[in-house]
Coordinates of C-alpha atoms and ligand atoms in Angstrom, one line a residue:
M259 CA -23.8 -0.5 -0.2
E260 CA -20.6 0.3 1.2
R261 CA -18.9 -2.2 3.4
L262 CA -16.3 -1.2 5.9
L263 CA -13.4 -3.0 7.5
F264 CA -13.3 -3.3 10.9
L265 CA -10.1 -4.5 12.6
G266 CA -10.9 -4.9 15.8
F267 CA -7.4 -5.0 17.8
V268 CA -5.5 -3.3 15.6
T269 CA -4.6 -0.1 17.0
A270 CA -2.2 2.0 14.6
V271 CA 0.9 2.0 16.1
A272 CA 3.2 5.0 16.8
V273 CA 6.1 4.4 14.6
S274 CA 9.6 5.3 15.6
G275 CA 13.0 4.1 16.0
P276 CA 15.6 3.5 13.3
V277 CA 14.6 3.9 9.9
G278 CA 18.0 4.3 8.6
R279 CA 20.4 7.1 9.6
Y280 CA 20.5 10.0 7.4
P281 CA 20.7 13.2 8.9
G282 CA 22.0 16.0 6.8
D283 CA 21.8 13.5 3.8
K284 CA 20.6 14.8 0.6
V285 CA 19.3 13.8 -2.8
L286 CA 20.5 15.5 -5.8
R287 CA 19.3 15.2 -9.3
L288 CA 21.7 15.7 -12.5
K289 CA 21.7 15.0 -16.2
P290 CA 25.1 14.3 -17.2
D291 CA 25.6 15.1 -20.8
N292 CA 29.2 14.2 -21.5
E293 CA 32.0 11.8 -20.9
Q294 CA 33.4 13.7 -18.2
H295 CA 30.2 14.2 -16.3
L296 CA 29.9 10.3 -16.7
Q297 CA 33.2 9.8 -14.9
F298 CA 32.8 12.2 -12.1
I299 CA 29.5 10.2 -11.1
R300 CA 31.4 7.1 -11.4
D301 CA 34.2 8.3 -9.7
V302 CA 32.0 9.9 -6.8
S303 CA 30.2 6.2 -6.5
H304 CA 33.2 4.7 -5.7
T305 CA 34.9 7.1 -3.2
A306 CA 31.8 8.9 -1.8
E307 CA 29.0 7.7 0.1
V308 CA 26.1 7.8 -2.1
D309 CA 23.1 5.5 -3.2
F310 CA 21.6 5.7 -6.6
W311 CA 17.7 6.3 -6.7
Q312 CA 16.7 6.7 -10.2
P313 CA 18.5 4.8 -11.6
H314 CA 19.2 2.3 -9.3
S315 CA 22.8 1.5 -9.8
V316 CA 25.9 3.6 -11.2
E317 CA 26.3 1.1 -13.8
L318 CA 22.6 2.1 -15.6
V319 CA 23.9 6.0 -15.8
T320 CA 23.7 7.3 -19.2
T321 CA 24.1 10.7 -20.9
N322 CA 21.0 12.5 -21.3
R323 CA 19.0 10.6 -18.6
S324 CA 18.7 12.5 -15.4
V325 CA 20.0 10.6 -12.3
D326 CA 18.6 11.0 -8.6
F327 CA 21.0 9.8 -5.9
R328 CA 21.3 10.2 -2.0
V329 CA 25.0 11.6 -0.7
G330 CA 25.9 11.3 2.6
A331 CA 25.7 14.1 4.8
G332 CA 29.7 14.1 5.1
W333 CA 30.1 13.8 1.4
A334 CA 27.6 16.4 0.0
S335 CA 29.6 20.0 0.1
E336 CA 32.5 18.1 -1.4
V337 CA 30.3 16.4 -4.2
Q338 CA 28.3 19.7 -5.0
A339 CA 31.6 21.5 -5.2
G340 CA 33.1 19.0 -7.7
L341 CA 29.6 18.9 -9.6
K342 CA 30.2 23.3 -9.8
K343 CA 33.6 22.7 -11.2
I344 CA 32.8 20.7 -13.9
G345 CA 29.7 22.4 -14.8
L346 CA 27.2 19.8 -14.2
K347 CA 24.4 21.8 -13.0
Y348 CA 22.0 20.1 -10.3
E349 CA 19.2 20.2 -8.3
V350 CA 18.2 19.4 -4.8
L351 CA 15.3 17.4 -4.3
I352 CA 15.6 16.6 -0.6
E353 CA 17.8 18.9 1.5
N354 CA 17.6 16.7 4.7
L355 CA 16.5 13.1 4.4
Q356 CA 16.3 12.4 7.8
N357 CA 14.0 15.4 8.7
L358 CA 11.8 13.9 5.9
M359 CA 11.6 10.8 7.5
K360 CA 11.2 12.0 10.6
N361 CA 8.3 14.0 9.9
Q362 CA 6.7 11.0 7.8
F363 CA 7.2 8.7 10.9
D364 CA 6.4 11.3 14.1
R365 CA 2.9 10.6 14.2
K366 CA 0.4 10.0 17.0
G367 CA -0.8 6.6 17.4
S368 CA -4.2 6.6 16.4
R369 CA -6.7 4.3 18.1
S370 CA -9.0 4.0 15.0
V371 CA -10.5 1.1 14.2
R372 CA -11.4 1.4 10.9
Y373 CA -8.8 0.7 8.4
D374 CA -7.1 3.8 7.0
Y375 CA -6.1 3.0 3.5
E376 CA -4.6 7.0 3.4
R377 CA -1.9 5.6 5.3
Y378 CA 0.8 3.5 4.9
H379 CA 1.2 0.1 7.1
N380 CA 3.9 -2.2 8.4
W381 CA 3.6 -5.5 7.5
D382 CA 1.6 -6.6 10.6
Q383 CA -1.2 -4.5 9.7
I384 CA -1.2 -5.3 6.5
E385 CA -1.5 -9.0 7.4
S386 CA -4.2 -8.7 9.9
W387 CA -5.8 -6.6 6.9
T388 CA -5.4 -9.7 4.6
A389 CA -7.2 -11.9 7.1
A390 CA -9.9 -9.6 8.1
I391 CA -11.0 -8.7 4.7
A392 CA -10.9 -12.0 3.4
D393 CA -13.2 -13.1 6.6
E394 CA -15.6 -10.2 6.1
N395 CA -16.0 -10.9 2.4
P396 CA -16.1 -14.4 2.2
N397 CA -18.6 -14.0 -1.2
L398 CA -15.8 -12.0 -2.8
I399 CA -12.4 -13.0 -1.2
S400 CA -10.1 -15.6 -0.7
R401 CA -7.0 -15.6 1.0
F402 CA -4.0 -18.1 -0.1
E403 CA -0.4 -18.4 1.3
I404 CA 1.5 -18.8 -1.7
G405 CA 4.6 -19.4 -0.2
R406 CA 6.9 -18.5 2.8
S407 CA 9.7 -15.7 2.8
Y408 CA 13.2 -16.2 3.3
E409 CA 12.4 -15.3 7.2
G410 CA 9.4 -17.3 7.4
R411 CA 6.8 -14.9 6.4
S412 CA 3.8 -15.8 4.8
I413 CA 3.5 -14.3 1.3
Y414 CA -0.7 -14.0 0.8
L415 CA -2.6 -13.5 -2.2
L416 CA -6.0 -12.5 -2.4
W417 CA -8.4 -14.1 -4.8
V418 CA -10.8 -11.3 -5.6
G419 CA -14.3 -12.0 -7.8
K420 CA -17.8 -12.9 -7.7
R421 CA -18.2 -16.7 -7.4
T422 CA -19.6 -18.0 -10.3
G423 CA -19.0 -21.3 -10.3
S424 CA -17.0 -21.8 -13.5
P425 CA -13.5 -20.8 -13.8
K426 CA -13.2 -17.3 -14.8
P427 CA -10.1 -15.6 -16.7
A428 CA -8.2 -13.5 -13.9
I429 CA -5.7 -10.5 -14.1
F430 CA -2.9 -11.2 -11.5
L431 CA -1.7 -8.0 -9.6
D432 CA 1.3 -7.7 -7.4
C433 CA 2.5 -4.9 -5.3
G434 CA 5.8 -4.2 -3.1
I435 CA 8.4 -6.4 -5.2
H436 CA 10.9 -3.5 -4.1
A437 CA 10.5 -2.7 -0.2
R438 CA 11.1 0.8 -0.4
E439 CA 8.5 1.8 -2.8
W440 CA 5.6 1.9 0.1
I441 CA 2.8 3.3 -2.6
S442 CA 3.1 0.1 -4.6
P443 CA 1.5 -2.2 -1.4
A444 CA -0.9 0.9 -0.6
F445 CA -2.2 0.7 -4.0
C446 CA -2.9 -3.1 -3.7
Q447 CA -4.9 -2.8 -0.9
W448 CA -6.8 0.5 -2.1
F449 CA -7.5 -1.8 -5.1
V450 CA -9.1 -4.6 -3.2
K451 CA -11.3 -2.0 -0.9
E452 CA -12.4 -0.3 -4.2
A453 CA -13.4 -4.0 -5.7
I454 CA -15.3 -4.5 -2.6
R455 CA -17.2 -1.0 -2.0
N456 CA -17.9 -1.0 -6.2
F457 CA -19.3 -5.0 -5.9
G458 CA -22.9 -4.6 -6.6
I459 CA -22.9 -0.9 -7.5
S460 CA -23.3 -0.6 -11.1
S461 CA -19.9 0.2 -12.3
T462 CA -17.2 -0.8 -14.6
L463 CA -15.5 -2.4 -11.8
N464 CA -18.5 -4.1 -10.8
T465 CA -18.6 -5.4 -13.9
L466 CA -14.9 -6.3 -14.1
V467 CA -15.1 -8.1 -10.5
N468 CA -18.4 -10.4 -11.9
E469 CA -16.5 -11.3 -15.2
L470 CA -12.9 -11.7 -14.1
D471 CA -11.0 -12.5 -11.2
F472 CA -8.3 -10.3 -9.7
L473 CA -5.4 -12.3 -7.9
V474 CA -3.6 -9.5 -6.0
V475 CA -0.5 -10.1 -3.9
P476 CA -0.3 -7.0 -1.5
V477 CA 3.3 -7.7 -0.8
V478 CA 5.6 -9.8 -2.5
N479 CA 9.0 -9.0 -0.5
V480 CA 7.6 -9.3 2.8
D481 CA 11.0 -9.3 4.4
G482 CA 12.3 -6.4 2.6
Y483 CA 9.1 -4.6 3.5
A484 CA 9.5 -5.1 7.1
Y485 CA 12.9 -4.4 7.1
S486 CA 12.1 -0.9 5.5
W487 CA 10.0 -0.1 8.5
T488 CA 12.3 -1.2 11.2
K489 CA 15.7 -1.1 10.0
D490 CA 16.3 1.0 6.8
R491 CA 13.5 3.2 5.1
L492 CA 15.4 2.9 1.8
W493 CA 15.7 -1.0 1.6
R494 CA 15.2 -2.4 -2.0
K495 CA 16.0 -6.0 -2.2
T496 CA 15.1 -9.1 -0.6
R497 CA 16.9 -10.2 3.1
S498 CA 18.4 -13.3 2.0
R499 CA 22.1 -14.0 3.2
N500 CA 24.7 -14.2 0.4
P501 CA 27.1 -16.6 1.2
G502 CA 30.9 -15.5 1.1
S503 CA 29.6 -11.6 1.1
D504 CA 28.5 -9.3 4.1
C505 CA 25.9 -7.7 1.7
V506 CA 22.5 -8.9 2.0
G507 CA 19.8 -9.4 -0.6
T508 CA 18.9 -10.0 -4.1
D509 CA 16.8 -7.7 -6.3
P510 CA 13.7 -9.5 -6.7
N511 CA 13.1 -7.9 -10.3
R512 CA 16.5 -9.4 -11.4
N513 CA 15.8 -12.7 -10.1
F514 CA 13.0 -14.0 -12.8
N515 CA 14.0 -16.3 -15.8
A516 CA 13.8 -13.5 -18.5
K517 CA 17.5 -13.4 -19.7
W518 CA 18.6 -13.9 -16.0
C519 CA 21.4 -11.8 -15.2
G520 CA 22.0 -10.0 -18.5
N521 CA 22.1 -6.6 -18.9
G522 CA 20.8 -3.8 -16.4
A523 CA 21.4 -6.7 -13.6
S524 CA 24.5 -7.0 -11.7
R525 CA 26.6 -10.3 -10.1
D526 CA 27.9 -8.5 -7.1
P527 CA 26.0 -9.1 -4.1
C528 CA 26.6 -5.6 -2.5
S529 CA 24.6 -4.2 -5.9
P530 CA 21.1 -2.9 -5.6
I531 CA 20.5 -4.9 -8.5
Y532 CA 22.0 -8.1 -8.0
C533 CA 20.6 -10.8 -9.9
G534 CA 20.9 -13.5 -7.0
P535 CA 22.9 -16.8 -7.3
Y536 CA 20.6 -18.5 -9.4
V537 CA 17.4 -17.8 -11.3
E538 CA 14.3 -17.8 -8.8
S539 CA 16.8 -18.3 -6.2
E540 CA 14.6 -16.1 -3.8
K541 CA 11.9 -17.7 -2.4
E542 CA 9.5 -14.9 -2.9
V543 CA 10.3 -15.1 -6.4
K544 CA 9.9 -18.9 -6.6
A545 CA 6.5 -18.4 -5.0
L546 CA 5.2 -16.1 -7.1
A547 CA 6.3 -17.6 -10.5
D548 CA 5.3 -21.3 -9.1
F549 CA 1.7 -19.8 -8.8
I550 CA 1.9 -17.8 -11.9
R551 CA 2.9 -21.0 -14.1
N552 CA 0.3 -23.0 -12.1
H553 CA -2.5 -20.7 -13.0
S554 CA -1.0 -19.7 -16.7
S555 CA -4.2 -20.9 -18.5
I556 CA -6.2 -18.4 -16.7
I557 CA -4.1 -15.4 -16.2
K558 CA -4.6 -13.3 -19.0
A559 CA -2.9 -9.8 -17.7
Y560 CA 0.1 -9.5 -15.3
L561 CA 0.5 -6.0 -13.6
T562 CA 3.2 -5.3 -11.2
M563 CA 3.3 -2.1 -9.3
H564 CA 6.4 -0.2 -8.6
S565 CA 7.7 3.3 -8.0
Y566 CA 8.6 5.8 -8.9
S567 CA 8.9 7.9 -12.0
Q568 CA 5.5 7.8 -13.3
K569 CA 5.6 5.5 -16.1
C570 CA 3.9 2.5 -17.9
L571 CA 6.0 0.0 -19.0
F572 CA 5.7 -3.0 -20.9
P573 CA 8.5 -5.5 -22.2
Y574 CA 10.7 -6.1 -23.3
S575 CA 13.3 -4.6 -20.9
Y576 CA 15.9 -7.3 -21.3
T577 CA 16.1 -6.3 -24.9
Y578 CA 15.7 -3.4 -27.0
S579 CA 14.0 -5.7 -29.4
L580 CA 10.4 -5.0 -29.4
V581 CA 7.7 -7.7 -28.7
F582 CA 5.6 -9.1 -31.1
D583 CA 2.4 -7.2 -29.8
H584 CA 4.3 -4.2 -29.5
D585 CA 1.2 -2.2 -31.2
E586 CA -1.2 -3.2 -29.2
L587 CA 0.8 -3.0 -25.9
N588 CA 1.9 0.5 -27.0
D589 CA -2.1 1.8 -27.6
L590 CA -3.1 0.0 -24.8
A591 CA -0.5 1.7 -22.4
R592 CA -1.0 5.2 -24.2
N593 CA -4.9 4.7 -23.3
A594 CA -4.2 3.6 -19.9
V595 CA -2.0 6.5 -19.0
G596 CA -4.5 8.9 -20.9
A597 CA -7.5 7.5 -18.5
L598 CA -4.9 8.2 -15.4
H599 CA -4.1 11.6 -16.4
S600 CA -8.1 12.4 -16.8
L601 CA -8.4 12.6 -12.9
H602 CA -5.6 14.7 -11.4
G603 CA -3.7 15.7 -14.8
T604 CA -0.9 13.7 -13.9
R605 CA 1.8 12.8 -16.8
Y606 CA 3.0 9.4 -17.2
G607 CA 5.2 8.2 -19.8
F608 CA 5.2 4.9 -21.2
G609 CA 6.5 2.2 -23.7
P610 CA 9.1 -0.7 -23.6
G611 CA 11.3 -0.8 -20.4
S612 CA 14.3 -1.0 -22.1
S613 CA 13.9 2.3 -24.4
T614 CA 11.8 4.2 -21.8
I615 CA 14.5 3.6 -18.6
Y616 CA 16.5 1.4 -19.1
L617 CA 17.8 -2.1 -20.1
A618 CA 17.1 -4.4 -17.4
A619 CA 17.2 -7.9 -17.5
G620 CA 15.4 -10.8 -14.9
G621 CA 12.2 -9.0 -14.5
S622 CA 8.5 -10.2 -13.6
D623 CA 7.1 -8.4 -16.7
D624 CA 9.4 -9.7 -19.5
W625 CA 9.2 -13.4 -17.9
A626 CA 5.4 -13.3 -17.3
Y627 CA 5.2 -12.2 -21.4
D628 CA 7.3 -14.7 -22.4
L629 CA 5.3 -17.2 -20.5
G630 CA 2.5 -16.0 -22.6
I631 CA 0.8 -13.4 -20.8
K632 CA 0.6 -11.1 -23.4
Y633 CA -0.8 -8.1 -21.4
S634 CA 2.2 -7.5 -19.0
F635 CA 2.5 -4.0 -17.5
T636 CA 4.9 -2.4 -14.9
F637 CA 3.5 0.5 -13.4
E638 CA 6.0 2.8 -11.8
L639 CA 3.8 5.2 -9.6
R640 CA 4.0 8.6 -8.2
D641 CA 6.0 10.9 -8.1
T642 CA 8.8 12.0 -10.4
G643 CA 11.6 12.8 -7.5
R644 CA 10.2 15.4 -5.6
Y645 CA 9.6 12.8 -2.5
G646 CA 10.9 9.7 -4.5
F647 CA 10.2 6.9 -2.2
L648 CA 9.3 9.1 0.5
L649 CA 5.9 9.7 -1.2
P650 CA 3.9 11.3 1.8
E651 CA 0.7 9.7 2.9
S652 CA -1.4 12.9 1.4
Q653 CA -0.6 11.6 -1.9
I654 CA -1.8 8.1 -1.5
K655 CA -5.6 8.6 -2.2
P656 CA -4.9 10.9 -5.5
T657 CA -2.3 8.3 -6.8
C658 CA -4.4 5.4 -6.1
E659 CA -7.4 7.0 -7.2
E660 CA -6.1 7.9 -10.8
T661 CA -3.7 4.5 -10.9
M662 CA -7.8 2.9 -10.7
L663 CA -8.7 4.3 -14.1
A664 CA -5.5 3.0 -15.9
I665 CA -6.1 -0.7 -14.2
N666 CA -9.7 -0.6 -15.0
Y667 CA -8.8 0.5 -18.7
I668 CA -6.8 -2.2 -18.8
A669 CA -9.0 -4.9 -17.6
T670 CA -12.1 -3.5 -19.5
Y671 CA -9.6 -3.9 -22.6
V672 CA -8.9 -7.4 -21.7
L673 CA -12.0 -8.4 -21.0
S674 CA -13.5 -6.9 -24.3
T675 CA -10.6 -9.1 -26.2
W676 CA -12.1 -12.1 -24.8
L677 CA -15.6 -11.9 -25.0
N678 CA -17.4 -12.0 -28.1
P679 CA -20.7 -10.2 -28.8
M680 CA -23.0 -12.9 -26.9
G681 CA -20.9 -11.7 -23.7
E682 CA -19.1 -15.3 -24.1
W683 CA -15.6 -16.4 -24.2
T684 CA -14.3 -16.9 -27.0
K685 CA -10.6 -18.1 -26.6
Ligands
LIG1811 O1 14.1 -1.3 -12.4 C1 13.2 -1.9 -12.2 O2 13.2 -3.2 -11.2 C2 12.0 -1.4 -12.3 N1 11.9 0.4 -11.7 S1 12.2 0.3 -10.2 O3 12.5 1.7 -10.0 N2 10.8 0.2 -9.2 O4 13.0 -0.5 -9.6 C3 11.3 -1.2 -13.6 C4 10.9 -2.7 -14.2 C5 10.8 -2.6 -15.7 N3 10.9 -3.9 -16.1 C6 11.9 -4.7 -16.1 N4 12.9 -4.4 -15.8 N5 11.6 -6.0 -16.4
LIG1812 ZN1 10.5 -1.3 -7.9
LIG1813 ZN1 -8.8 13.0 -5.7

């Protein structure tokens, strides 16, 4: 039986207002292939209004890797002229950022009571959703508050799985570590919805929900997420204040205890990849890390959802050294993205973070792996840059559907490695 979630009082709000002022701003993509190109990009990053999307910071720009960045309206023509002059070809990914944002935000306030999983939801809506879905599925879902954010918001964890009376192995899944990556929280909500929908129906997911628990944190960086809805759609970090600096926030995915503040992280509070003043300085990171440490005996896999670039990454990102389990994780990632591809033909890359994208110390996946959680993966969801962080709502469904196949694959694999032929736990 399909169970629907009704949220009596939640009406989808008409969202408008400040989402960052970006009229006339463009997003460009280019691929530097020599030192002159690199130098030009560095110069531009200091003089012009630019903001790096992929990679996230000018320090991470290298030759033979494409770069996406936003350039302010007032700088666009000058930067484009400069690029032509040095012979660095570029592509305009987004002509006018504000128009795109405006189109995505100008929607009528619908009064539907059924939770719409094919839309992005603000934090208040997601918070109500966590309460409602737990209330309506008491046999399958419990909601916990694992901590509070810097600004005092609750960080929730949904414990999803059939009650069996005995402790079950678990798969940890988090979303929304980075604020602007809206498809990520949308995926966690989709995942929970699917787990309930399939419950009782004979399906892989049903088996998984019977045998495993899924520990789902729909939004980790709740303050940043709220801020991305109200003030700046492209906010990435937390919202904690940095003493002695006007710049706000720490990159939560540089704040974990995994070669903290090493390569690919910055000590500058103004950097989008600021590692924070000390390990786990961010309350959101501390809450997540504490929970995982306290449940490390049952957590068999750690999955964290980000966007964009369509990749399935595994440790390490803090070093080029291969992990002990490299071959197994590489096979698993290959098969997971193969399953994903089978639905809509979406291509994902895979491999260790360091060699697949860039060195970036202090990430949650590396930390979880070093804690002993072997199956540790970061997903970078759709797309590859056409819309980037502004992935249209029309892509929520296909993105989530295909990603479910990858998660199912990993969960099924993890389950199989722990069960003997009698279906009993062996380790
Ligand atoms: O740089 C990141 O934190 C992630 N990419 S994102 O575009 N979503 O910001 C990649 C994380 C890979 N893992 C680690 N760096 N540990
Ligand atoms: Zn991210
Ligand atoms: Zn589809």
